[in-house]
């Protein structure tokens, strides 16, 4: 319970700090936000009206409290471009980004874990060295480059998958799967490489532990030692990086959605920035930050359940 309360208090405190930073960063932008949104040639009367709509006639502290109160009530404000509540726009775009994130994480686990085990078992062999080079490339190359390569090979040359847009799951399941395959895999490649290297190193470290030597002395088979002891203890630390990988997945979706013309949150964020829709950008950044923090909080709780040795420190 102490661990839960400690993590919960850290989660709430971090959200408060992040919300303050997000709000006041937008307040520190040079110039009059209303003038920036409408342009330098805008009518002064229109500028004054937008200033009132944005609450610029009140103090920053009052505006922050109003904004936070609205967020707590589920009111993220109104988009200047779409003239719709931000919450409605986010809910409408969420299924696309959620589909990308889920499929990307599925690729990461299904491909990354088996390959990590394989490379660890093949340590020192040429195939292990070759795969290690590939994982280094996977970590080094940005996801949008993989997106362009996948489009060129599987979309343009082989014509196996669509190169832009998407099909809703409710209309055509297989069509939706095909439309999300390339972008989700492009995001997953870097995360797959990270899981492979992390799991490989963890397995090799665990293989040197005393309990492994004891198991071998007792005559247990290597396969039994690996899957019954080493792997079980190696997967626990891997869980700790899943929160970071999910955050990386959300960050990668911002660019990938624009590469594949997918109408998700990342695409919406870029559009709102280019159209200077500051209320939408501000609320979306907070929304994404809360999602990332919430996922990390859940991962911490799962880590506690899986590994009860964790105790509150300090």
Coordinates of C-alpha atoms in Angstrom, one line a residue:
X1 CA 0.0 0.0 0.0
X2 CA 2.9 2.4 0.8
X3 CA 4.3 1.7 -2.6
X4 CA 1.0 2.4 -4.3
X5 CA 0.5 5.7 -2.3
X6 CA 4.0 6.8 -3.1
X7 CA 3.6 6.1 -6.8
X8 CA 0.1 7.7 -6.9
X9 CA 1.4 10.9 -5.2
X10 CA 4.3 11.0 -7.6
X11 CA 1.9 10.6 -10.5
X12 CA -0.4 13.4 -9.3
X13 CA 2.5 15.7 -8.5
X14 CA 4.1 15.1 -12.0
X15 CA 0.8 15.9 -13.7
X16 CA 0.5 19.2 -11.8
X17 CA 4.1 20.2 -12.7
X18 CA 3.6 19.2 -16.3
X19 CA 0.3 21.1 -16.6
X20 CA 2.0 24.2 -15.1
X21 CA 4.9 23.9 -17.6
X22 CA 2.7 23.4 -20.6
X23 CA 0.4 26.3 -19.7
X24 CA 3.1 28.8 -19.0
X25 CA 5.3 27.8 -22.0
X26 CA 2.4 29.0 -24.2
X27 CA 2.2 32.2 -22.1
X28 CA 5.8 32.9 -22.7
X29 CA 5.5 32.9 -26.5
X30 CA 6.5 36.3 -27.8
X31 CA 3.8 38.6 -29.1
X32 CA 0.1 38.7 -28.6
X33 CA -1.4 35.2 -29.0
X34 CA -4.6 36.6 -30.5
X35 CA -2.6 38.7 -33.0
X36 CA -0.5 35.7 -33.9
X37 CA -3.5 33.5 -34.5
X38 CA -5.4 36.1 -36.6
X39 CA -2.3 37.5 -38.4
X40 CA -0.7 41.0 -38.3
X41 CA -3.3 42.4 -40.7
X42 CA -6.3 41.4 -38.6
X43 CA -9.0 43.9 -37.5
X44 CA -8.3 45.3 -34.0
X45 CA -11.9 44.6 -33.0
X46 CA -11.5 40.9 -34.0
X47 CA -8.2 40.7 -32.0
X48 CA -9.9 42.2 -29.0
X49 CA -12.7 39.7 -29.2
X50 CA -10.3 36.7 -29.5
X51 CA -8.3 38.1 -26.6
X52 CA -11.5 38.0 -24.5
X53 CA -12.3 34.5 -25.8
X54 CA -8.8 33.3 -24.8
X55 CA -9.1 35.0 -21.4
X56 CA -6.1 37.2 -22.1
X57 CA -7.8 40.0 -20.2
X58 CA -7.3 38.1 -17.0
X59 CA -4.1 37.2 -15.0
X60 CA -2.1 34.1 -16.0
X61 CA -2.9 32.5 -12.6
X62 CA -6.7 32.9 -13.2
X63 CA -6.4 31.5 -16.7
X64 CA -4.4 28.5 -15.4
X65 CA -7.0 27.8 -12.7
X66 CA -9.8 28.0 -15.2
X67 CA -8.0 25.7 -17.6
X68 CA -7.2 23.1 -15.0
X69 CA -10.8 23.3 -13.6
X70 CA -12.1 22.7 -17.1
X71 CA -9.7 19.8 -17.6
X72 CA -10.8 18.1 -14.4
X73 CA -14.4 18.4 -15.6
X74 CA -13.5 16.9 -19.0
X75 CA -13.6 20.3 -20.7
X76 CA -10.4 20.8 -22.6
X77 CA -11.6 24.0 -24.2
X78 CA -12.7 24.8 -27.8
X79 CA -10.7 24.5 -31.0
X80 CA -10.4 27.8 -32.8
X81 CA -10.0 26.1 -36.1
X82 CA -12.8 23.5 -35.9
X83 CA -15.1 25.5 -33.6
X84 CA -15.7 22.2 -31.6
X85 CA -14.8 21.0 -28.1
X86 CA -11.3 19.7 -28.0
X87 CA -12.5 16.6 -26.1
X88 CA -14.8 15.7 -29.0
X89 CA -12.0 16.1 -31.6
X90 CA -9.6 14.0 -29.5
X91 CA -12.1 11.2 -29.0
X92 CA -12.8 11.2 -32.8
X93 CA -9.1 10.9 -33.6
X94 CA -8.1 8.6 -30.8
X95 CA -9.0 5.2 -32.5
X96 CA -6.4 5.7 -35.2
X97 CA -3.6 6.5 -32.8
X98 CA -4.7 3.7 -30.4
X99 CA -4.7 1.2 -33.2
X100 CA -1.2 2.2 -34.2
X101 CA 0.1 2.0 -30.6
X102 CA -1.5 -1.4 -29.9
X103 CA -0.3 -3.0 -33.2
X104 CA 3.1 -1.5 -32.7
X105 CA 3.4 -2.9 -29.2
X106 CA 2.2 -6.2 -30.4
X107 CA 4.9 -6.3 -33.1
X108 CA 7.5 -5.3 -30.4
X109 CA 6.6 -8.1 -28.1
X110 CA 5.9 -10.9 -30.6
X111 CA 9.1 -10.2 -32.6
X112 CA 11.4 -8.6 -30.0
X113 CA 11.2 -11.2 -27.2
X114 CA 11.8 -14.4 -29.4
X115 CA 14.7 -12.7 -31.2
X116 CA 16.2 -11.5 -27.9
X117 CA 16.1 -15.1 -26.6
X118 CA 17.6 -16.4 -29.9
X119 CA 20.4 -13.9 -30.0
X120 CA 21.3 -14.6 -26.3
X121 CA 21.4 -18.4 -27.0
X122 CA 23.5 -17.8 -30.1
X123 CA 25.9 -15.4 -28.4
X124 CA 29.3 -15.3 -30.2
X125 CA 28.0 -16.9 -33.4
X126 CA 27.9 -15.1 -36.7
X127 CA 24.1 -15.0 -36.8
X128 CA 24.1 -13.2 -33.4
X129 CA 26.7 -10.7 -34.6
X130 CA 24.7 -10.0 -37.7
X131 CA 21.5 -9.5 -35.8
X132 CA 23.3 -7.2 -33.3
X133 CA 24.3 -5.0 -36.2
X134 CA 20.7 -5.0 -37.5
X135 CA 19.4 -4.0 -34.0
X136 CA 21.9 -1.2 -33.9
X137 CA 20.6 0.1 -37.2
X138 CA 17.1 -0.3 -36.0
X139 CA 17.8 1.9 -33.0
X140 CA 19.8 4.5 -34.9
X141 CA 17.5 5.1 -37.9
X142 CA 14.3 7.3 -37.3
X143 CA 11.0 5.6 -37.7
X144 CA 9.8 7.9 -40.5
X145 CA 12.8 6.7 -42.6
X146 CA 11.5 3.1 -42.1
X147 CA 8.1 4.4 -43.1
X148 CA 9.4 5.7 -46.4
X149 CA 11.3 2.5 -47.0
X150 CA 8.3 0.3 -46.3
X151 CA 6.1 2.4 -48.5
X152 CA 8.6 2.1 -51.4
X153 CA 9.0 -1.7 -51.0
X154 CA 5.6 -3.0 -49.9
X155 CA 3.4 -0.2 -51.1
X156 CA 4.8 1.0 -54.4
X157 CA 6.9 -1.9 -55.7
X158 CA 5.1 -4.9 -54.4
X159 CA 1.7 -3.2 -53.9
X160 CA 0.8 -5.4 -51.0
X161 CA -0.3 -2.6 -48.6
X162 CA -1.9 0.8 -49.0
X163 CA 0.5 3.7 -48.7
X164 CA -1.9 6.3 -47.2
X165 CA -5.2 6.7 -45.4
X166 CA -7.0 4.0 -43.5
X167 CA -10.2 1.9 -43.3
X168 CA -12.2 1.9 -40.0
X169 CA -12.2 -1.5 -38.2
X170 CA -16.0 -1.5 -38.2
X171 CA -16.2 -1.4 -42.0
X172 CA -13.5 -3.9 -43.0
X173 CA -11.4 -5.7 -40.4
X174 CA -8.8 -7.0 -42.9
X175 CA -8.8 -3.7 -44.8
X176 CA -8.1 -1.8 -41.5
X177 CA -5.3 -4.3 -40.6
X178 CA -3.7 -3.8 -44.0
X179 CA -3.9 0.0 -43.7
X180 CA -2.3 0.0 -40.2
X181 CA 0.3 -2.7 -40.9
X182 CA 3.1 -0.6 -42.5
X183 CA 2.8 2.5 -40.2
X184 CA 2.6 0.4 -37.0
X185 CA 5.5 -1.8 -38.1
X186 CA 7.6 1.3 -39.0
X187 CA 7.1 2.6 -35.4
X188 CA 7.8 -0.8 -33.9
X189 CA 11.2 -1.4 -35.6
X190 CA 13.2 0.8 -33.2
X191 CA 11.4 -0.6 -30.2
X192 CA 11.9 -4.2 -31.4
X193 CA 15.6 -3.5 -31.6
X194 CA 15.6 -2.1 -28.1
X195 CA 13.8 -5.1 -26.6
X196 CA 16.1 -7.5 -28.4
X197 CA 19.3 -5.9 -27.1
X198 CA 17.9 -5.3 -23.6
X199 CA 16.6 -8.9 -23.3
X200 CA 19.8 -10.3 -24.7
X201 CA 22.0 -8.5 -22.2
X202 CA 19.6 -9.4 -19.3
X203 CA 19.6 -13.1 -20.2
X204 CA 23.4 -13.1 -20.5
X205 CA 23.7 -11.4 -17.1
X206 CA 21.3 -13.8 -15.5
X207 CA 23.2 -16.8 -17.0
X208 CA 26.1 -15.9 -14.8
X209 CA 24.1 -15.9 -11.5
X210 CA 24.7 -18.5 -8.8
X211 CA 21.2 -20.0 -9.1
X212 CA 22.0 -21.0 -12.7
X213 CA 25.2 -22.7 -11.7
X214 CA 23.3 -24.6 -9.1
X215 CA 20.7 -25.7 -11.5
X216 CA 23.4 -27.0 -13.9
X217 CA 25.1 -28.9 -11.0
X218 CA 21.7 -30.5 -10.3
X219 CA 21.7 -31.8 -13.9
X220 CA 18.8 -29.7 -15.3
X221 CA 18.8 -29.3 -19.1
X222 CA 19.8 -26.0 -20.6
X223 CA 16.4 -25.6 -22.1
X224 CA 14.7 -26.1 -18.7
X225 CA 17.2 -23.6 -17.1
X226 CA 16.5 -21.0 -19.8
X227 CA 12.8 -21.1 -19.9
X228 CA 12.1 -22.1 -16.3
X229 CA 14.6 -19.8 -14.5
X230 CA 16.6 -17.4 -16.6
X231 CA 13.8 -16.1 -18.8
X232 CA 11.4 -15.6 -16.0
X233 CA 13.8 -13.4 -14.2
X234 CA 14.9 -11.6 -17.4
X235 CA 11.5 -10.6 -18.5
X236 CA 10.8 -8.7 -15.2
X237 CA 13.4 -5.9 -16.0
X238 CA 12.1 -5.8 -19.6
X239 CA 8.7 -4.7 -18.2
X240 CA 10.4 -1.5 -16.8
X241 CA 11.2 -0.2 -20.2
X242 CA 7.7 -0.9 -21.6
X243 CA 6.5 2.5 -20.3
X244 CA 9.3 4.2 -22.2
X245 CA 8.5 2.2 -25.3
X246 CA 4.9 3.2 -25.2
X247 CA 5.9 6.9 -24.8
X248 CA 8.2 6.4 -27.8
X249 CA 5.4 4.8 -29.7
X250 CA 3.1 7.8 -29.1
X251 CA 5.9 10.2 -30.1
X252 CA 6.7 8.2 -33.3
X253 CA 3.0 8.2 -34.3
X254 CA 3.1 12.0 -34.6
X255 CA 5.5 11.8 -37.6
X256 CA 4.3 8.4 -38.9
X257 CA 0.6 9.5 -39.1
X258 CA 1.7 12.4 -41.3
X259 CA 3.9 10.1 -43.5
X260 CA 0.9 7.7 -44.1
X261 CA -1.8 10.5 -44.0
X262 CA -3.6 8.9 -41.1
X263 CA -6.1 11.1 -39.2
X264 CA -4.9 10.4 -35.7
X265 CA -3.8 12.5 -32.8
X266 CA -0.3 13.0 -34.2
X267 CA -1.7 14.3 -37.5
X268 CA -4.1 16.5 -35.6
X269 CA -1.3 18.0 -33.4
X270 CA 0.8 18.9 -36.5
X271 CA -2.3 20.5 -38.2
X272 CA -3.1 22.5 -35.1
X273 CA 0.4 23.8 -34.8
X274 CA 0.6 24.9 -38.4
X275 CA -2.9 26.5 -38.1
X276 CA -1.8 28.2 -34.8
X277 CA -4.7 26.6 -32.9
X278 CA -3.1 27.2 -29.5
X279 CA -6.0 26.0 -27.3
X280 CA -6.1 22.7 -29.2
X281 CA -2.3 22.3 -29.1
X282 CA -2.1 23.1 -25.4
X283 CA -4.8 20.7 -24.4
X284 CA -3.5 17.9 -26.7
X285 CA 0.0 18.1 -25.3
X286 CA -1.4 17.8 -21.8
X287 CA -3.7 15.0 -22.9
X288 CA -0.7 13.0 -24.4
X289 CA 1.4 13.7 -21.3
X290 CA -1.3 12.3 -19.0
X291 CA -1.6 9.2 -21.1
X292 CA 2.1 8.6 -21.0
X293 CA 2.3 9.2 -17.2
X294 CA -0.8 7.0 -16.6
X295 CA 0.8 4.1 -18.6
X296 CA 4.0 4.4 -16.7
X297 CA 2.1 4.4 -13.4
X298 CA 0.3 1.2 -14.5
X299 CA 3.6 -0.4 -15.5
X300 CA 5.0 0.5 -12.1
X301 CA 2.1 -1.2 -10.4
X302 CA 2.5 -4.3 -12.6
X303 CA 6.2 -4.4 -11.8
X304 CA 5.3 -4.4 -8.1
X305 CA 2.8 -7.3 -8.6
X306 CA 5.3 -9.4 -10.6
X307 CA 8.3 -8.7 -8.5
X308 CA 7.2 -8.3 -4.8
X309 CA 10.8 -7.7 -3.8
X310 CA 10.3 -4.0 -4.7
X311 CA 9.8 -1.9 -1.6
X312 CA 9.5 1.8 -1.0
X313 CA 12.9 3.4 -0.7
X314 CA 13.8 6.7 0.9

